[in-house]
PDB file of C-alpha atoms and ligand atoms in Angstrom:
ATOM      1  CA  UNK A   1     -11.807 -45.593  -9.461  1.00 87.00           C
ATOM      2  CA  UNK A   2     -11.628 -44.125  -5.844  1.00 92.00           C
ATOM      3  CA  UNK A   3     -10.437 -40.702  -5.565  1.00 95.00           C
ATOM      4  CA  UNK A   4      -6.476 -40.957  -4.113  1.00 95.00           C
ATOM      5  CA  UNK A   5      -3.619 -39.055  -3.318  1.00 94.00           C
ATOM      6  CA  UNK A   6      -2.886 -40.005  -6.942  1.00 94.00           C
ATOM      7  CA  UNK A   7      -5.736 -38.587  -8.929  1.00 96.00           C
ATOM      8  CA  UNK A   8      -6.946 -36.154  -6.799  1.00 97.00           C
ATOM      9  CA  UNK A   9      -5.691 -33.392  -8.170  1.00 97.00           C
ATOM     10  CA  UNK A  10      -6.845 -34.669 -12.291  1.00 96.00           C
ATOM     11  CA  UNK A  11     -10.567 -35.606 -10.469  1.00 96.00           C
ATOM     12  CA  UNK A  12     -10.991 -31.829  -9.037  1.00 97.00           C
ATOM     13  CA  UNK A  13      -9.934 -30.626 -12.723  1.00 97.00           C
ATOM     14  CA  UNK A  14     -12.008 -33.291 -14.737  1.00 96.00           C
ATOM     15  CA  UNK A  15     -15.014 -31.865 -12.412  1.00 96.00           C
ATOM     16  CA  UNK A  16     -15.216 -28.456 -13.946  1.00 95.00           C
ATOM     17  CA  UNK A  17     -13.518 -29.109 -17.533  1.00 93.00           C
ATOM     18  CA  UNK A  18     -16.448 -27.907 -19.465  1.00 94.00           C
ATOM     19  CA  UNK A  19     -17.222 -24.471 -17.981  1.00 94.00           C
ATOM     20  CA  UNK A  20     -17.329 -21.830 -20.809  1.00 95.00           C
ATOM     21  CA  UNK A  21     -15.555 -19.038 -18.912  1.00 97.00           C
ATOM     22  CA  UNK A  22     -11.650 -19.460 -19.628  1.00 96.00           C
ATOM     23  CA  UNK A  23     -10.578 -17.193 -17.390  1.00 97.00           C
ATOM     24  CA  UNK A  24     -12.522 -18.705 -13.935  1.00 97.00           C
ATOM     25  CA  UNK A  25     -10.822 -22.087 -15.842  1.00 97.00           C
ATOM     26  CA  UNK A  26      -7.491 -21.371 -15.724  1.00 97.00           C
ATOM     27  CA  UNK A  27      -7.671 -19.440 -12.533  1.00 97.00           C
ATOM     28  CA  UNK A  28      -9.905 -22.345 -10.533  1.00 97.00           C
ATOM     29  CA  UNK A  29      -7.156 -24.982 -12.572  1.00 97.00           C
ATOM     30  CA  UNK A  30      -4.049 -23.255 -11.286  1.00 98.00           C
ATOM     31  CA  UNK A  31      -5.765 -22.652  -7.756  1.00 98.00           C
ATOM     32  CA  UNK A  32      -6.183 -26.560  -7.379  1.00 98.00           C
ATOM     33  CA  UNK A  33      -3.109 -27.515  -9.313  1.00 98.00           C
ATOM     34  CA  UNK A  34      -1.302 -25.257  -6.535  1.00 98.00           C
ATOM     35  CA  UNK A  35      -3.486 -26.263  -3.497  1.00 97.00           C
ATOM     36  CA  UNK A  36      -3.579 -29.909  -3.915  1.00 98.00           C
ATOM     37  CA  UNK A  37       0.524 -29.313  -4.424  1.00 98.00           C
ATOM     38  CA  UNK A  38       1.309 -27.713  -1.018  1.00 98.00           C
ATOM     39  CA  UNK A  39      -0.980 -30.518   0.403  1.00 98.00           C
ATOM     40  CA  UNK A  40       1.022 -33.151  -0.343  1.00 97.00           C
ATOM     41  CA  UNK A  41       4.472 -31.377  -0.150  1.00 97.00           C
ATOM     42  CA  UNK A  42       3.338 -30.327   3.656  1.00 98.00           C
ATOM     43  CA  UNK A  43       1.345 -33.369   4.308  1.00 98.00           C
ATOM     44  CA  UNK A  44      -0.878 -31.206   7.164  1.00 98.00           C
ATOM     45  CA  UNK A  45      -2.349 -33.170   9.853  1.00 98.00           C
ATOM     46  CA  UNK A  46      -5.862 -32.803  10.195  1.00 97.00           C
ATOM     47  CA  UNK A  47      -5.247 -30.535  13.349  1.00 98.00           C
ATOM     48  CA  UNK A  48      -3.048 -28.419  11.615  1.00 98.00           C
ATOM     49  CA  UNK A  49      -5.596 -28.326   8.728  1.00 97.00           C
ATOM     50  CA  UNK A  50      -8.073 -27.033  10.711  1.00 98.00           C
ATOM     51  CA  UNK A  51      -6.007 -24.259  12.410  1.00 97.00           C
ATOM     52  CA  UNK A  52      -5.377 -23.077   9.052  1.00 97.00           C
ATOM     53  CA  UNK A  53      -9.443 -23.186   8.483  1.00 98.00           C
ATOM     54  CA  UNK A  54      -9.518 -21.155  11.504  1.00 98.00           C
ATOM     55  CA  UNK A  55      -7.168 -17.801  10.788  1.00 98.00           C
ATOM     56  CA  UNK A  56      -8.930 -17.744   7.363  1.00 98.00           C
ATOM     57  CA  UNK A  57     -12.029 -17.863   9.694  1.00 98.00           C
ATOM     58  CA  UNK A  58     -10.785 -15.176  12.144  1.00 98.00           C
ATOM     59  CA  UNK A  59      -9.506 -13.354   9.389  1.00 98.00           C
ATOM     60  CA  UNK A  60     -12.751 -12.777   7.708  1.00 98.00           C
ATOM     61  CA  UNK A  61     -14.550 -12.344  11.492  1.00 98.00           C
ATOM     62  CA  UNK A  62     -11.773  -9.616  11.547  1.00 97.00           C
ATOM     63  CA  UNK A  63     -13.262  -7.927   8.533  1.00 97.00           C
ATOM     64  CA  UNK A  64     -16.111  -4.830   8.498  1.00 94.00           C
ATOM     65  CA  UNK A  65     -16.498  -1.804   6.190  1.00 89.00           C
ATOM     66  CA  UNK A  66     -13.284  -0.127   8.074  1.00 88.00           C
ATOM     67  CA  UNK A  67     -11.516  -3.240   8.698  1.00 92.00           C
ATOM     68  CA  UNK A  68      -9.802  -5.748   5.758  1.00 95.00           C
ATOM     69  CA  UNK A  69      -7.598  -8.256   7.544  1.00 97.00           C
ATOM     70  CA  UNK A  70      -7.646 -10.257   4.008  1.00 97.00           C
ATOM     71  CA  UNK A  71      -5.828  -7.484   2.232  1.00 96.00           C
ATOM     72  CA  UNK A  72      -3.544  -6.915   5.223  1.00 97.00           C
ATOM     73  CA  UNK A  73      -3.067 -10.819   4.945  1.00 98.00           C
ATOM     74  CA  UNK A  74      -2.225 -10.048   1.147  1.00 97.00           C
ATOM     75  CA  UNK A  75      -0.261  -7.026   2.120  1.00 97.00           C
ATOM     76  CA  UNK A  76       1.939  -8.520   4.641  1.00 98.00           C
ATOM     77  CA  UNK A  77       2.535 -11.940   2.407  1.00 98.00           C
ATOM     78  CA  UNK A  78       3.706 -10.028  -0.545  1.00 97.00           C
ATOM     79  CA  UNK A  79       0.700 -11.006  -2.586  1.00 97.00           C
ATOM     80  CA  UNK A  80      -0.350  -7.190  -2.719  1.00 97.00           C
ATOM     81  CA  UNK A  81       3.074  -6.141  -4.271  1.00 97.00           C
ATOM     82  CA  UNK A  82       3.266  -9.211  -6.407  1.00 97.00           C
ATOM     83  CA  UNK A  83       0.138  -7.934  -8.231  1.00 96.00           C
ATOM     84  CA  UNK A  84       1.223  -4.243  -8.278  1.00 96.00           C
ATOM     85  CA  UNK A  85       4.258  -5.204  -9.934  1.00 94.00           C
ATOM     86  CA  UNK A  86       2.396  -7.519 -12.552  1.00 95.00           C
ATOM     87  CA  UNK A  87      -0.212  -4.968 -12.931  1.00 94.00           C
ATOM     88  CA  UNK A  88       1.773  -1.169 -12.947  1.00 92.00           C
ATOM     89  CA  UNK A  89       4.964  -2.304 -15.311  1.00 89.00           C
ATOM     90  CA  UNK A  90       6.177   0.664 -16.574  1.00 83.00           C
ATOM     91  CA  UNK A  91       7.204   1.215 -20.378  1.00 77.00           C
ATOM     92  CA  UNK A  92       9.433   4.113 -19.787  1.00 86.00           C
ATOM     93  CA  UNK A  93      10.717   6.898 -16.919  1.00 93.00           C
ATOM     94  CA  UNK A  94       7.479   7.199 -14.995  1.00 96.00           C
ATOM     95  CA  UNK A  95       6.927   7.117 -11.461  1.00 97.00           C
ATOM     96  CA  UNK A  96       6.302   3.930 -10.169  1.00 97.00           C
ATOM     97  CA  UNK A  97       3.295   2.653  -7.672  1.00 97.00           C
ATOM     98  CA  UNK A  98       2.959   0.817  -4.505  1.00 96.00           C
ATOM     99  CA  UNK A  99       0.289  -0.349  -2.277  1.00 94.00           C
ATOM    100  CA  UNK A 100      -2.885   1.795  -1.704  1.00 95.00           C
ATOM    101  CA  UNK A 101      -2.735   0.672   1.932  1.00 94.00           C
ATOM    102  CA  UNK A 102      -6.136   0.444   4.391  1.00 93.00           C
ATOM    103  CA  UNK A 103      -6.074   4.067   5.384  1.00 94.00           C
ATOM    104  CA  UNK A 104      -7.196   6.068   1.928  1.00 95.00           C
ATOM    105  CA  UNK A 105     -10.536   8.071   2.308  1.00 94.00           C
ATOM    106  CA  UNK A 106     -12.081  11.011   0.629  1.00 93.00           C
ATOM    107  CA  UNK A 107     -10.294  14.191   2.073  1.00 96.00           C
ATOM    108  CA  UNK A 108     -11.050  17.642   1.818  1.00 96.00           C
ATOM    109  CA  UNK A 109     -10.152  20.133  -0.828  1.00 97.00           C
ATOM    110  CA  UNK A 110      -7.380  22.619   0.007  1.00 97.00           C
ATOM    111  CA  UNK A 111      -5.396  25.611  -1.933  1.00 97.00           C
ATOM    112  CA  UNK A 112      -1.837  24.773  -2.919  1.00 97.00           C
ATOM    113  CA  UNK A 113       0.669  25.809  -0.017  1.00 96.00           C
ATOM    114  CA  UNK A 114      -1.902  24.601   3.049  1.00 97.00           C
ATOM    115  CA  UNK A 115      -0.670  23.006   5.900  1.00 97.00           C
ATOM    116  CA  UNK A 116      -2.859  19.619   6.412  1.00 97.00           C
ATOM    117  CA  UNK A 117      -1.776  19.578   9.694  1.00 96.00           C
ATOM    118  CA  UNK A 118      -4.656  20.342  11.706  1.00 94.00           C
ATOM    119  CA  UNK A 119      -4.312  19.280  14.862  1.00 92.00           C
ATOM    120  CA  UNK A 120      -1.424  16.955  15.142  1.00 93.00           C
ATOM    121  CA  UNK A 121       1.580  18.591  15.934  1.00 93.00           C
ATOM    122  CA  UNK A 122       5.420  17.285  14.688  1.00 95.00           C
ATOM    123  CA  UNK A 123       8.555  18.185  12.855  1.00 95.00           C
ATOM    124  CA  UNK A 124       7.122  21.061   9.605  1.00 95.00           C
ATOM    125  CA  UNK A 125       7.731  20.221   6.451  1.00 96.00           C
ATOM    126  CA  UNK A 126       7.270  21.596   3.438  1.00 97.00           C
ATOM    127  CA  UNK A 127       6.229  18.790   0.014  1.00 98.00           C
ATOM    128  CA  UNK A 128       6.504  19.703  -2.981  1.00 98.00           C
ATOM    129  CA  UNK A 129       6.995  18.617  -6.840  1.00 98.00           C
ATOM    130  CA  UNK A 130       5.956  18.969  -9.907  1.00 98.00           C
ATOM    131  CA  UNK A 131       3.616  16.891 -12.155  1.00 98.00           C
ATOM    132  CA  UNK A 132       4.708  15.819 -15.502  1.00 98.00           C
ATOM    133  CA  UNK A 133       4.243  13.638 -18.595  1.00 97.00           C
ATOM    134  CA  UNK A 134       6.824  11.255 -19.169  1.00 94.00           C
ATOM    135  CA  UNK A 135       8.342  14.045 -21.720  1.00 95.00           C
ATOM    136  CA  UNK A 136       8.713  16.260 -19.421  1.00 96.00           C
ATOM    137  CA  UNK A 137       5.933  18.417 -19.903  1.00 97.00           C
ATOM    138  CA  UNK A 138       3.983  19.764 -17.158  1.00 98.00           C
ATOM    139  CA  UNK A 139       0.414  18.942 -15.860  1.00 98.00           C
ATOM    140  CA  UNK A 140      -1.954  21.192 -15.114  1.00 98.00           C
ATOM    141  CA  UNK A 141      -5.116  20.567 -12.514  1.00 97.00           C
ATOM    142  CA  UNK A 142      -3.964  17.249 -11.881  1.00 98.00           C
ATOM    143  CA  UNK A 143      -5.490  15.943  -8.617  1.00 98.00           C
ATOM    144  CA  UNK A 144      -3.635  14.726  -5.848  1.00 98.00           C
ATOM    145  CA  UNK A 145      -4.827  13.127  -2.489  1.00 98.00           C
ATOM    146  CA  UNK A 146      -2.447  12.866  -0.149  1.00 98.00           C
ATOM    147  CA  UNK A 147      -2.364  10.796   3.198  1.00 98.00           C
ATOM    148  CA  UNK A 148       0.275   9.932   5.948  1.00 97.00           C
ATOM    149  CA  UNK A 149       0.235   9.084   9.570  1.00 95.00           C
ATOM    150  CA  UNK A 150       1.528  11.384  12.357  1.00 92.00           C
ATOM    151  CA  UNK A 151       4.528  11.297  14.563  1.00 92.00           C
ATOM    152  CA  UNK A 152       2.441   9.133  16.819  1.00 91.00           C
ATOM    153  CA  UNK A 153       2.244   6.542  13.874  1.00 91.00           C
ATOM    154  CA  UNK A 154      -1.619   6.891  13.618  1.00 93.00           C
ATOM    155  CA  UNK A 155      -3.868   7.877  10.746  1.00 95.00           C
ATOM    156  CA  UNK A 156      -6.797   9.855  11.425  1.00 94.00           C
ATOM    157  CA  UNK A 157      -9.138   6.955  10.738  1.00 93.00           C
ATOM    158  CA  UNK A 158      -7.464   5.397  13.568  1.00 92.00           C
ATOM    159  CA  UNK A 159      -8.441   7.419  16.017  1.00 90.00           C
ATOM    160  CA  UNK A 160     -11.281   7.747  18.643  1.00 86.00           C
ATOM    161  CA  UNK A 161     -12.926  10.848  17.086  1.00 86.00           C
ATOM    162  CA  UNK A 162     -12.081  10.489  13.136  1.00 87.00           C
ATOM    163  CA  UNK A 163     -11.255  14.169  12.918  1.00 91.00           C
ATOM    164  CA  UNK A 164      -9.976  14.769   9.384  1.00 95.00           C
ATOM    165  CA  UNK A 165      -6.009  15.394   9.709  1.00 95.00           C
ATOM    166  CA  UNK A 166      -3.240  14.750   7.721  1.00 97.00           C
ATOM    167  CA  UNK A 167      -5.144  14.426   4.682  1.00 98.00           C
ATOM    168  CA  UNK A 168      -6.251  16.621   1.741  1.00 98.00           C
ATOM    169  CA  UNK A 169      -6.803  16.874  -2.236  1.00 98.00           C
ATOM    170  CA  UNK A 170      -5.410  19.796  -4.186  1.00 98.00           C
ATOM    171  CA  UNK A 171      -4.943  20.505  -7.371  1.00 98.00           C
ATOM    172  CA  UNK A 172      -1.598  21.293  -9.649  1.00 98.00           C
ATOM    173  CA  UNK A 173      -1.201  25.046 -10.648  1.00 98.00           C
ATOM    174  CA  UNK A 174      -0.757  26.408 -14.246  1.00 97.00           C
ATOM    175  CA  UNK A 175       2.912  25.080 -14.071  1.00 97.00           C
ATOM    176  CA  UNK A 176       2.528  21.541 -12.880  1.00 98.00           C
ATOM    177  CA  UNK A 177       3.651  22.628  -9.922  1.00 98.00           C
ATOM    178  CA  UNK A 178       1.946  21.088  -6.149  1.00 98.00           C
ATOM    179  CA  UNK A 179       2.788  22.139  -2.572  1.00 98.00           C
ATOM    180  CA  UNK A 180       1.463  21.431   1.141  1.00 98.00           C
ATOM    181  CA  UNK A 181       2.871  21.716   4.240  1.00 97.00           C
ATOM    182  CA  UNK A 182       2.685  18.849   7.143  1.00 98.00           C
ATOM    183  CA  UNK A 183       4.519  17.240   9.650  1.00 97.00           C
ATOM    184  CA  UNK A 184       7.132  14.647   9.000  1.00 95.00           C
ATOM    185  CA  UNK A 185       5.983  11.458   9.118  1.00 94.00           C
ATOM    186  CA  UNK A 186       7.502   8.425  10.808  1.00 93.00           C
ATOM    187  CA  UNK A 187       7.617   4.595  10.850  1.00 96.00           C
ATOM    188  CA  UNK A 188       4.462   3.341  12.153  1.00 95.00           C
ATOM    189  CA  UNK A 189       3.470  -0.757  12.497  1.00 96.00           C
ATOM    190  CA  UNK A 190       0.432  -2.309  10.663  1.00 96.00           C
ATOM    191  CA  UNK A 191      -2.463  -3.329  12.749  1.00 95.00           C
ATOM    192  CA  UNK A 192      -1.579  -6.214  14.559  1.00 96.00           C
ATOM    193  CA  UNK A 193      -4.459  -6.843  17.026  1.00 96.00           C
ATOM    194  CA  UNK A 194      -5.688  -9.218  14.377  1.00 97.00           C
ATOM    195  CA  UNK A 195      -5.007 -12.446  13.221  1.00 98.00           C
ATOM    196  CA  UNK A 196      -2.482 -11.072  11.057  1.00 98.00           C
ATOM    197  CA  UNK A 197      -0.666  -9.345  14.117  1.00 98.00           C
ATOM    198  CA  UNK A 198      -0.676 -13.021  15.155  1.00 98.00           C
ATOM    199  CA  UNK A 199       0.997 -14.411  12.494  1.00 98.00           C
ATOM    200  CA  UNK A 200       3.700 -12.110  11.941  1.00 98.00           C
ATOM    201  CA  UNK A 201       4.744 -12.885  15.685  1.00 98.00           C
ATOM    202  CA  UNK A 202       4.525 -16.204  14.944  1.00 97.00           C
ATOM    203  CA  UNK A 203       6.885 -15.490  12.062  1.00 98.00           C
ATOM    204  CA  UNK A 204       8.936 -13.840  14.217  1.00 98.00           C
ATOM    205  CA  UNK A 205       8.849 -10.162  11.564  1.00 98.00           C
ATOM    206  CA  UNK A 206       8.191  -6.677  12.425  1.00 98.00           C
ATOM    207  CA  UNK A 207       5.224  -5.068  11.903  1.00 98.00           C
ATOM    208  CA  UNK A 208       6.969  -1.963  10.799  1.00 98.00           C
ATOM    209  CA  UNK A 209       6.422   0.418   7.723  1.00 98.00           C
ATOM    210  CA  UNK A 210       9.163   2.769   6.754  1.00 98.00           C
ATOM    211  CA  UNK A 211       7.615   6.913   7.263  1.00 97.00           C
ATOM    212  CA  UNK A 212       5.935   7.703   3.915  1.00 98.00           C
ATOM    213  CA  UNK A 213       3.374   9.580   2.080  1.00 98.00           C
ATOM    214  CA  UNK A 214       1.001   8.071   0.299  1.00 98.00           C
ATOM    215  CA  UNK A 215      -0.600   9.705  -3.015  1.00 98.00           C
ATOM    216  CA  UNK A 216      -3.155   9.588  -4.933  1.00 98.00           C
ATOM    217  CA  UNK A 217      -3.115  11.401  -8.417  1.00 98.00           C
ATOM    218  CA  UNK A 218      -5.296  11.271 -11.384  1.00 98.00           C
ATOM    219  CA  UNK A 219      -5.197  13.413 -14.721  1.00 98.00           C
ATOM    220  CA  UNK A 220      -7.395  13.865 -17.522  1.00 97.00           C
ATOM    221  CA  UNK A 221      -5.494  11.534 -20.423  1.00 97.00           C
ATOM    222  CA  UNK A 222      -3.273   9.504 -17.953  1.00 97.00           C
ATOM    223  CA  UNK A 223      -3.717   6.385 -15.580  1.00 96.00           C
ATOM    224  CA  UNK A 224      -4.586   6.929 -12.209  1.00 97.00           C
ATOM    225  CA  UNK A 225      -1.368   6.658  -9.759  1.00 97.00           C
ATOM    226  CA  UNK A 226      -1.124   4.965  -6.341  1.00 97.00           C
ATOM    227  CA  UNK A 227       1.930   5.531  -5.116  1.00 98.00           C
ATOM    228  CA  UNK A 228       4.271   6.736  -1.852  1.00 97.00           C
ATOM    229  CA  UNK A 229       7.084   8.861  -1.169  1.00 98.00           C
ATOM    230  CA  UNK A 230       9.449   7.277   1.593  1.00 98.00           C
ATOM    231  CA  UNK A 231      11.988   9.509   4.041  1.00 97.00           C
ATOM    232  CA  UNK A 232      15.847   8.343   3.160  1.00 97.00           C
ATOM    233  CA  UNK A 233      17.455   7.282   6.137  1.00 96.00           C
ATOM    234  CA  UNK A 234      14.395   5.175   7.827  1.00 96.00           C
ATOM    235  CA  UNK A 235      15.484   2.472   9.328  1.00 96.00           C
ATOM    236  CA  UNK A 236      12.810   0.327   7.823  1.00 98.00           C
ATOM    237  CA  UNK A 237      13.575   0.869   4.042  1.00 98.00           C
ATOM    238  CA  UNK A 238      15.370  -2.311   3.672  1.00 97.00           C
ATOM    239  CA  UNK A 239      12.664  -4.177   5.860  1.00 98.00           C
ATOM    240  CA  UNK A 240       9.132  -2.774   5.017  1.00 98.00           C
ATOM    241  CA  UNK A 241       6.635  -5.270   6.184  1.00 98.00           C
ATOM    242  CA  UNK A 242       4.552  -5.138   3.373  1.00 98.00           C
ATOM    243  CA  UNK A 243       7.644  -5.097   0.896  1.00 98.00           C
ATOM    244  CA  UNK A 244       6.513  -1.776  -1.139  1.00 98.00           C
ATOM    245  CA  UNK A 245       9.378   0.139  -0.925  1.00 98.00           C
ATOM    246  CA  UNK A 246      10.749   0.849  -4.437  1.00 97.00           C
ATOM    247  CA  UNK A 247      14.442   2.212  -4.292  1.00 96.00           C
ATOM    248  CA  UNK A 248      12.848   5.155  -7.273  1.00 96.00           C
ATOM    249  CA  UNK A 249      10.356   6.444  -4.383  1.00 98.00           C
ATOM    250  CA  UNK A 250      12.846   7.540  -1.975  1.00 98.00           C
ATOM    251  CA  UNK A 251      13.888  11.104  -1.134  1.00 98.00           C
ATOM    252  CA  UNK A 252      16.173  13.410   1.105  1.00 97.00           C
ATOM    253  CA  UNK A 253      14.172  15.584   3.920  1.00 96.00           C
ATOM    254  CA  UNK A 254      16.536  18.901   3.368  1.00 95.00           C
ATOM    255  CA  UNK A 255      17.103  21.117   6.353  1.00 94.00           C
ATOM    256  CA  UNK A 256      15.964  24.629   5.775  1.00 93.00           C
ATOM    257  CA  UNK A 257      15.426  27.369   7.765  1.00 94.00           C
ATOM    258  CA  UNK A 258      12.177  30.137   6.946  1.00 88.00           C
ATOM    259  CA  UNK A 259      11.880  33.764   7.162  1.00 88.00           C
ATOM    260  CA  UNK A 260      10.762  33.274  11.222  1.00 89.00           C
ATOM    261  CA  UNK A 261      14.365  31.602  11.872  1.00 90.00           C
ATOM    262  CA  UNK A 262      12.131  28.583  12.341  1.00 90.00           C
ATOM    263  CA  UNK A 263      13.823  25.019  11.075  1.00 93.00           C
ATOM    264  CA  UNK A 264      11.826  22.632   8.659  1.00 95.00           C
ATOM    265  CA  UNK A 265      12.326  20.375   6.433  1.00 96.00           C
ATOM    266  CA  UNK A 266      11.448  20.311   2.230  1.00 97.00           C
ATOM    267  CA  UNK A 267      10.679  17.087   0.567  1.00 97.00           C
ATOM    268  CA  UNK A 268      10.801  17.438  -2.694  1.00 98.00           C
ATOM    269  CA  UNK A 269       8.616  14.535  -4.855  1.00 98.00           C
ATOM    270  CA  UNK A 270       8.482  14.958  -8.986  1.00 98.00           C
ATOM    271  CA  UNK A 271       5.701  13.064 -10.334  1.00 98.00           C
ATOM    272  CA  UNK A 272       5.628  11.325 -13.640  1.00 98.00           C
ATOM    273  CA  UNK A 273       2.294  10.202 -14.954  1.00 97.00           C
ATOM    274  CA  UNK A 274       1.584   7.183 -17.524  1.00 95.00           C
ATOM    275  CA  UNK A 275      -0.204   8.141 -20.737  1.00 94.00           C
ATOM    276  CA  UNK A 276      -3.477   5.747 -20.991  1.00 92.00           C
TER     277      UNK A 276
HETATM  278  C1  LIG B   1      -0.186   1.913   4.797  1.00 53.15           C
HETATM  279  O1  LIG B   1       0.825   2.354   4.324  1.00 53.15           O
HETATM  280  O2  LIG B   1      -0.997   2.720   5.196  1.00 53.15           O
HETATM  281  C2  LIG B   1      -0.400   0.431   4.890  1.00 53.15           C
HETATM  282  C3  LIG B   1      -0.167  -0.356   3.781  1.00 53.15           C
HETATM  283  C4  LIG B   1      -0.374  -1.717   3.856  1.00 53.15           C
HETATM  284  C5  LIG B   1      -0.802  -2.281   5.035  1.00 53.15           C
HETATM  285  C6  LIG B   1      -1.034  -1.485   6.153  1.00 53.15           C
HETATM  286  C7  LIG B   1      -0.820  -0.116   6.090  1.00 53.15           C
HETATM  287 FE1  LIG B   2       0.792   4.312   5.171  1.00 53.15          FE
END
């Protein structure tokens, strides 16, 4: 029998129904099933097929070892969260993960209480929290890499010379305890001068991320943690344009004032890490 709209979808299956591996099975099974659904719920012209042949094409031209417009495409569709959710449920109180985002890179070691920012300058602000298990019982030497953009909305890695700012590791003290001092950070867009900057115009969305920090901890004994901590107020909470903003993650910047009369703000951000 010719292939048809009909038994199209059965022929593709038939084709590969005696591979071994059960997992590339279901997953190739469910990618066709899926495909060949949209297909003839959308009925694409062939124009509009290739168009959609082409941004998978730019997106991948978009692509190099500092550049991933695919997981941006993921990010942005809410395929990245999708999978965090499916991937990081949590069994009790701990705290709960988000997107590792494009700008994570190794960062350089630095003594609790540091300020990590270099060279930018911006509103101070004092982090801090303590690490725990999810009985309440502190951490010790955990390691935490933490990451955020400036007031300018730019990560280091953004910029012309790559200096290393607004970055660092450290490790928890005796107590669980972790501090660093930075600037507070701000809503910043995605890249957008990328196919994916073109289709969220063509969506007619933002590009906008609610101000964050993202961090990175791992302890001996526990599962390694990708998560953020997001600034209350922002106007972008309720509109993130990668969807990862988990009500549990957000926190009050307090309004203090230090022993040089000079104003800053304290962010306080309790970790809770998942035995493995
Ligand atoms: C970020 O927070 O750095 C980020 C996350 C997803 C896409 C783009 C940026
Ligand atoms: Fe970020």
């Amino acid at each position: 029998m010719d292939f048809n709209e009909n038994n199209a979808t059965e022929a593709v299956l038939n084709s590969f129904s005696k591979i071994k591996d059960e997992r590339l099975k279901k997953i190739m099974s469910s990618i066709i099933r899926n495909l060949h659904q949209v297909v003839k719920e959308v009925e694409p012209t062939e124009e509009e097929w290739i168009k959609a042949i082409m941004f998978l094409t730019k997106t991948g031209q978009k692509c190099d070892d500092r550049r991933q417009e695919f997981i941006l495409l993921s990010d942005v569709l809410g395929v990245s969260m999708l999978l965090d959710s499916i991937n990081n449920r949590k069994s009790k109180n701990e705290t709960e993960t988000t997107v590792l985002g494009p700008f994570h890179t190794t960062s350089p070691m630095i003594e609790n209480g540091t300020n990590i920012a270099n060279f930018v300058k911006g509103e101070n602000c004092v982090v801090s929290g303590i690490i725990t298990d999810n009985n309440n019982i502190p951490i010790p030497g955990a390691s935490l890499e933490v990451w955020q953009s400036g007031p300018d909305g730019l990560y280091d890695v953004q910029k012309e010379d790559r200096v290393v700012d607004l970055r660092a590791t450290l490790l928890s003290l005796d107590d669980g305890s972790y501090l660093f001092r930075t600037v507070k950070p701000q809503y910043y867009p995605i890249p957008v001068d990328g196919p994916v900057g073109d289709l969220l115009k063509n969506l007619d969305r933002h590009p906008y991320r609610p101000a964050h920090i993202h961090f990175m901890v791992k302890a001996k004994g526990f599962k390694d943690l990708i998560t953020h901590v997001f600034i209350d107020g922002d106007k972008y909470l309720e509109s993130d344009t990668v969807f990862a903003v988990k009500q549990s993650l957000i926190r009050k910047l307090e309004k203090n004032i230090d022993e040089n009369k000079q104003e800053y703000f304290k962010l306080n951000f309790d970790i809770i890490m998942e035995k493995n």
